[in-house]
């Protein structure tokens, strides 16, 4: 035969014999009754698995390759896995254990004769290429040994025991962004592992070791099985129906193993958890399950310890790789492709090494827990997505400064106030006695956060111009209390403040996925993450800082980035006594002046400009006609400023004003009209008791 050498024939025969010895040894201690019983609807009677091993071997080797008729006439009807579901197999007229063993021996004798046939493979059958069909039969038998072991464990039958070895935890590893070669082209790889292909993956972090019993004890102790917000809808439905409170087989500090209660070893990888439990645990840990691609990349790079102790659930549905071709028959993989199954990787302590290759893809229903499955955690490498990298920020700043200082009157966009120091100064402004805005908005949120959570039905809070998200916590707490909170997305131009804020939010809301986006509200709304049902918040009356003519464009862009039915919460400062307004922007302590002047510091720091801050003064005015605070920096003297990074020199006349910020004030009717104009439907309006500040909740329609 061309494709299986004489040497490899002997090796194949030896492997077949070894696999068979393992199959018989596994079942040897069990009585005929134990072998014939249907122990669980989830598992076939052991004697079915046994005869099925023979049937599969006969179908592929004796019949398909050897061209012989079946050893057992009724084999197809009884032992084809697609004829009867597992829970119905106990009622079939199955061979008794002795007859099944005899069947396997007769099949095996024929297989060996086929294997020894010198003319084999002459026609170039791909099934025989490198002895593929023998590899198929061998792996199939080894896989059924594990399936039978699941049955034996579930039934609590006599068995020497066994389980995962302890793998004490040891942190996570960073896997850099870049390509991975996925799958295999080994002779005996399954169709679902092919073709070997390359994929680009973003950077991610993955734990070096699987989740242990110790970790799981904390999860149970922290109410993990009772906290709705940790579970997906489907997962919670399973938990409610099943009543699960711990992994399958757990007692009080014990784990049931082959009919015996053994003390729980804290360092052992947890096993007998289903996908839903794994996913809830990951959420509780502020992490996620790895995708199978991530798992394979880390495993092939040698970064993972404890592979082969428990199957590891991944986030991936079982689907074909690009260019997949069913071989040798669609029933091995293809008929299972789709969303129903999740991929497991790595192999368990009960998996034979010939199966547990790094590209091997196991799959099962997300509710299955009788399998020897656990998990390993992964995380995004960086919860911050930057749409405004250092280069982009610099380019945008340069363009704005060039254009703004060439205009007449000179002006600069207010977003450049917010470097780290600018954000710090804004924080100080919110504490000033004159700056009522933050306190009033907080008052409204305290009274109505629960209403907002309920009315929005949101599971995702997106905050624009988030800063430190201080007041937003009231909304987050309300969403959490309602069991709704899944995801938090905060967007800001100031990366330093955003990073700190994301870290604090992740620690305070461990069950939520927290993402930060460094971006510009005037450019990046279309790129906001779209997952979940969102409540988009734009607080603090920051909308008042947009140029009046830019406001409709901003609202329309936001509406375009949202789905119908999603909610928009907008905070606006209301028109009031000009004395109070001016005071809010001209505080006695001079903090607002420092905030204004910080804009010039940003130009000095980032563009090497030589503004002398002491020669400019902060000038806030109430513009009654346009109903806005108009804030400028006035040059006290004639002067010449250099901006080397732009190769630019600018003159200021004495008294010349640089427009730095407007802060528009609102009336309910006007802002609601603007919202409608942009495609929102106002649904609720609240003010604080004094009527200083307004909060509008609208729906994208
Ligand atoms: N929402 C907070 C912070 C308001 S301060 C509150 O209500 O208290 C305004 C925030 O918006 C700052 O954090 C600033 O960095 C950010 N910001 C200003 N202009 C922006 C723009 N064009 N794009 C994104 N963020 C912006
Ligand atoms: C962020 N924004 C709403 C503030 C405001 O009130 O317009 C910025 C600010 N400027 C000076 N003081 C506060």
PDB file of C-alpha atoms in Angstrom, residues 483-593:
ATOM      1  CA  UNK A 483     -30.150  43.471  38.037  1.00  0.00           C
ATOM      2  CA  UNK A 484     -29.653  45.120  34.644  1.00  0.00           C
ATOM      3  CA  UNK A 485     -26.039  46.233  34.586  1.00  0.00           C
ATOM      4  CA  UNK A 486     -23.839  44.357  32.112  1.00  0.00           C
ATOM      5  CA  UNK A 487     -21.527  46.854  30.479  1.00  0.00           C
ATOM      6  CA  UNK A 488     -20.065  50.297  31.080  1.00  0.00           C
ATOM      7  CA  UNK A 489     -18.498  52.329  28.299  1.00  0.00           C
ATOM      8  CA  UNK A 490     -16.904  55.682  29.064  1.00  0.00           C
ATOM      9  CA  UNK A 491     -15.645  58.053  26.408  1.00  0.00           C
ATOM     10  CA  UNK A 492     -13.415  61.052  26.934  1.00  0.00           C
ATOM     11  CA  UNK A 493     -10.635  62.997  25.208  1.00  0.00           C
ATOM     12  CA  UNK A 494      -8.457  62.900  28.311  1.00  0.00           C
ATOM     13  CA  UNK A 495      -6.744  59.515  28.328  1.00  0.00           C
ATOM     14  CA  UNK A 496      -5.101  59.874  31.752  1.00  0.00           C
ATOM     15  CA  UNK A 497      -8.348  60.600  33.582  1.00  0.00           C
ATOM     16  CA  UNK A 498     -10.149  57.957  31.546  1.00  0.00           C
ATOM     17  CA  UNK A 499      -7.667  55.215  32.427  1.00  0.00           C
ATOM     18  CA  UNK A 500      -7.909  55.935  36.138  1.00  0.00           C
ATOM     19  CA  UNK A 501     -11.659  56.061  35.917  1.00  0.00           C
ATOM     20  CA  UNK A 502     -11.901  52.752  34.056  1.00  0.00           C
ATOM     21  CA  UNK A 503      -9.707  51.041  36.639  1.00  0.00           C
ATOM     22  CA  UNK A 504     -11.868  52.369  39.479  1.00  0.00           C
ATOM     23  CA  UNK A 505     -15.137  51.457  37.745  1.00  0.00           C
ATOM     24  CA  UNK A 506     -13.862  47.941  37.022  1.00  0.00           C
ATOM     25  CA  UNK A 507     -13.018  47.488  40.693  1.00  0.00           C
ATOM     26  CA  UNK A 508     -16.327  48.925  41.907  1.00  0.00           C
ATOM     27  CA  UNK A 509     -18.531  47.117  39.367  1.00  0.00           C
ATOM     28  CA  UNK A 510     -16.769  43.766  39.073  1.00  0.00           C
ATOM     29  CA  UNK A 511     -19.738  42.095  37.445  1.00  0.00           C
ATOM     30  CA  UNK A 512     -19.818  44.572  34.584  1.00  0.00           C
ATOM     31  CA  UNK A 513     -17.577  44.700  31.585  1.00  0.00           C
ATOM     32  CA  UNK A 514     -15.892  48.119  31.608  1.00  0.00           C
ATOM     33  CA  UNK A 515     -14.477  49.734  28.496  1.00  0.00           C
ATOM     34  CA  UNK A 516     -12.912  53.097  27.927  1.00  0.00           C
ATOM     35  CA  UNK A 517     -12.785  54.885  24.618  1.00  0.00           C
ATOM     36  CA  UNK A 518     -10.325  57.734  24.136  1.00  0.00           C
ATOM     37  CA  UNK A 519     -12.079  59.757  21.497  1.00  0.00           C
ATOM     38  CA  UNK A 520     -13.561  63.027  20.363  1.00  0.00           C
ATOM     39  CA  UNK A 521     -17.312  63.460  20.607  1.00  0.00           C
ATOM     40  CA  UNK A 522     -17.242  65.547  17.492  1.00  0.00           C
ATOM     41  CA  UNK A 523     -15.625  62.775  15.430  1.00  0.00           C
ATOM     42  CA  UNK A 524     -16.015  59.333  16.954  1.00  0.00           C
ATOM     43  CA  UNK A 525     -19.643  58.737  17.891  1.00  0.00           C
ATOM     44  CA  UNK A 526     -20.103  56.232  15.072  1.00  0.00           C
ATOM     45  CA  UNK A 527     -17.375  54.099  16.579  1.00  0.00           C
ATOM     46  CA  UNK A 528     -18.945  53.657  20.006  1.00  0.00           C
ATOM     47  CA  UNK A 529     -19.321  49.988  20.995  1.00  0.00           C
ATOM     48  CA  UNK A 530     -22.807  48.836  20.027  1.00  0.00           C
ATOM     49  CA  UNK A 531     -23.274  45.815  22.269  1.00  0.00           C
ATOM     50  CA  UNK A 532     -26.258  45.642  24.561  1.00  0.00           C
ATOM     51  CA  UNK A 533     -29.262  47.854  25.108  1.00  0.00           C
ATOM     52  CA  UNK A 534     -27.722  51.211  25.767  1.00  0.00           C
ATOM     53  CA  UNK A 535     -28.434  54.220  27.917  1.00  0.00           C
ATOM     54  CA  UNK A 536     -26.239  56.986  26.543  1.00  0.00           C
ATOM     55  CA  UNK A 537     -25.536  59.726  29.089  1.00  0.00           C
ATOM     56  CA  UNK A 538     -24.175  63.171  28.440  1.00  0.00           C
ATOM     57  CA  UNK A 539     -24.114  64.922  31.782  1.00  0.00           C
ATOM     58  CA  UNK A 540     -22.886  68.097  33.359  1.00  0.00           C
ATOM     59  CA  UNK A 541     -24.359  70.365  30.658  1.00  0.00           C
ATOM     60  CA  UNK A 542     -21.287  69.621  28.573  1.00  0.00           C
ATOM     61  CA  UNK A 543     -23.519  69.896  25.522  1.00  0.00           C
ATOM     62  CA  UNK A 544     -23.497  73.606  26.271  1.00  0.00           C
ATOM     63  CA  UNK A 545     -19.801  73.758  25.419  1.00  0.00           C
ATOM     64  CA  UNK A 546     -20.389  72.875  21.770  1.00  0.00           C
ATOM     65  CA  UNK A 547     -20.612  75.757  19.345  1.00  0.00           C
ATOM     66  CA  UNK A 548     -24.291  76.562  19.039  1.00  0.00           C
ATOM     67  CA  UNK A 549     -24.243  75.702  15.350  1.00  0.00           C
ATOM     68  CA  UNK A 550     -22.529  72.354  16.029  1.00  0.00           C
ATOM     69  CA  UNK A 551     -25.161  71.159  18.458  1.00  0.00           C
ATOM     70  CA  UNK A 552     -27.673  69.852  15.865  1.00  0.00           C
ATOM     71  CA  UNK A 553     -24.884  68.045  14.036  1.00  0.00           C
ATOM     72  CA  UNK A 554     -23.742  66.432  17.287  1.00  0.00           C
ATOM     73  CA  UNK A 555     -27.276  65.313  18.183  1.00  0.00           C
ATOM     74  CA  UNK A 556     -27.877  63.911  14.718  1.00  0.00           C
ATOM     75  CA  UNK A 557     -24.566  62.019  14.761  1.00  0.00           C
ATOM     76  CA  UNK A 558     -25.445  60.602  18.153  1.00  0.00           C
ATOM     77  CA  UNK A 559     -28.888  59.558  16.966  1.00  0.00           C
ATOM     78  CA  UNK A 560     -27.297  57.843  13.952  1.00  0.00           C
ATOM     79  CA  UNK A 561     -25.006  55.889  16.284  1.00  0.00           C
ATOM     80  CA  UNK A 562     -27.954  54.572  18.311  1.00  0.00           C
ATOM     81  CA  UNK A 563     -30.586  51.937  17.673  1.00  0.00           C
ATOM     82  CA  UNK A 564     -34.311  52.749  17.885  1.00  0.00           C
ATOM     83  CA  UNK A 565     -35.514  52.258  21.442  1.00  0.00           C
ATOM     84  CA  UNK A 566     -32.189  53.057  23.057  1.00  0.00           C
ATOM     85  CA  UNK A 567     -32.173  55.901  25.567  1.00  0.00           C
ATOM     86  CA  UNK A 568     -30.393  59.217  25.802  1.00  0.00           C
ATOM     87  CA  UNK A 569     -29.997  61.033  29.094  1.00  0.00           C
ATOM     88  CA  UNK A 570     -28.945  64.643  28.732  1.00  0.00           C
ATOM     89  CA  UNK A 571     -28.066  67.056  31.534  1.00  0.00           C
ATOM     90  CA  UNK A 572     -28.547  70.789  30.820  1.00  0.00           C
ATOM     91  CA  UNK A 573     -27.971  73.873  32.890  1.00  0.00           C
ATOM     92  CA  UNK A 574     -30.994  76.181  32.781  1.00  0.00           C
ATOM     93  CA  UNK A 575     -31.253  79.903  32.079  1.00  0.00           C
ATOM     94  CA  UNK A 576     -31.379  81.778  35.391  1.00  0.00           C
ATOM     95  CA  UNK A 577     -30.351  84.943  37.179  1.00  0.00           C
ATOM     96  CA  UNK A 578     -27.247  86.266  35.359  1.00  0.00           C
ATOM     97  CA  UNK A 579     -25.589  87.128  38.671  1.00  0.00           C
ATOM     98  CA  UNK A 580     -25.510  83.494  39.708  1.00  0.00           C
ATOM     99  CA  UNK A 581     -24.385  82.394  36.272  1.00  0.00           C
ATOM    100  CA  UNK A 582     -21.453  84.778  36.137  1.00  0.00           C
ATOM    101  CA  UNK A 583     -20.441  83.842  39.678  1.00  0.00           C
ATOM    102  CA  UNK A 584     -20.388  80.162  38.692  1.00  0.00           C
ATOM    103  CA  UNK A 585     -17.752  81.005  36.062  1.00  0.00           C
ATOM    104  CA  UNK A 586     -15.902  83.642  38.033  1.00  0.00           C
ATOM    105  CA  UNK A 587     -15.430  82.070  41.429  1.00  0.00           C
ATOM    106  CA  UNK A 588     -13.839  83.940  44.287  1.00  0.00           C
ATOM    107  CA  UNK A 589     -11.025  81.404  44.673  1.00  0.00           C
ATOM    108  CA  UNK A 590      -9.978  81.824  41.030  1.00  0.00           C
ATOM    109  CA  UNK A 591     -10.170  78.129  40.180  1.00  0.00           C
ATOM    110  CA  UNK A 592     -12.152  78.740  36.994  1.00  0.00           C
ATOM    111  CA  UNK A 593      -9.576  81.297  35.902  1.00  0.00           C
TER     112      UNK A 593
END
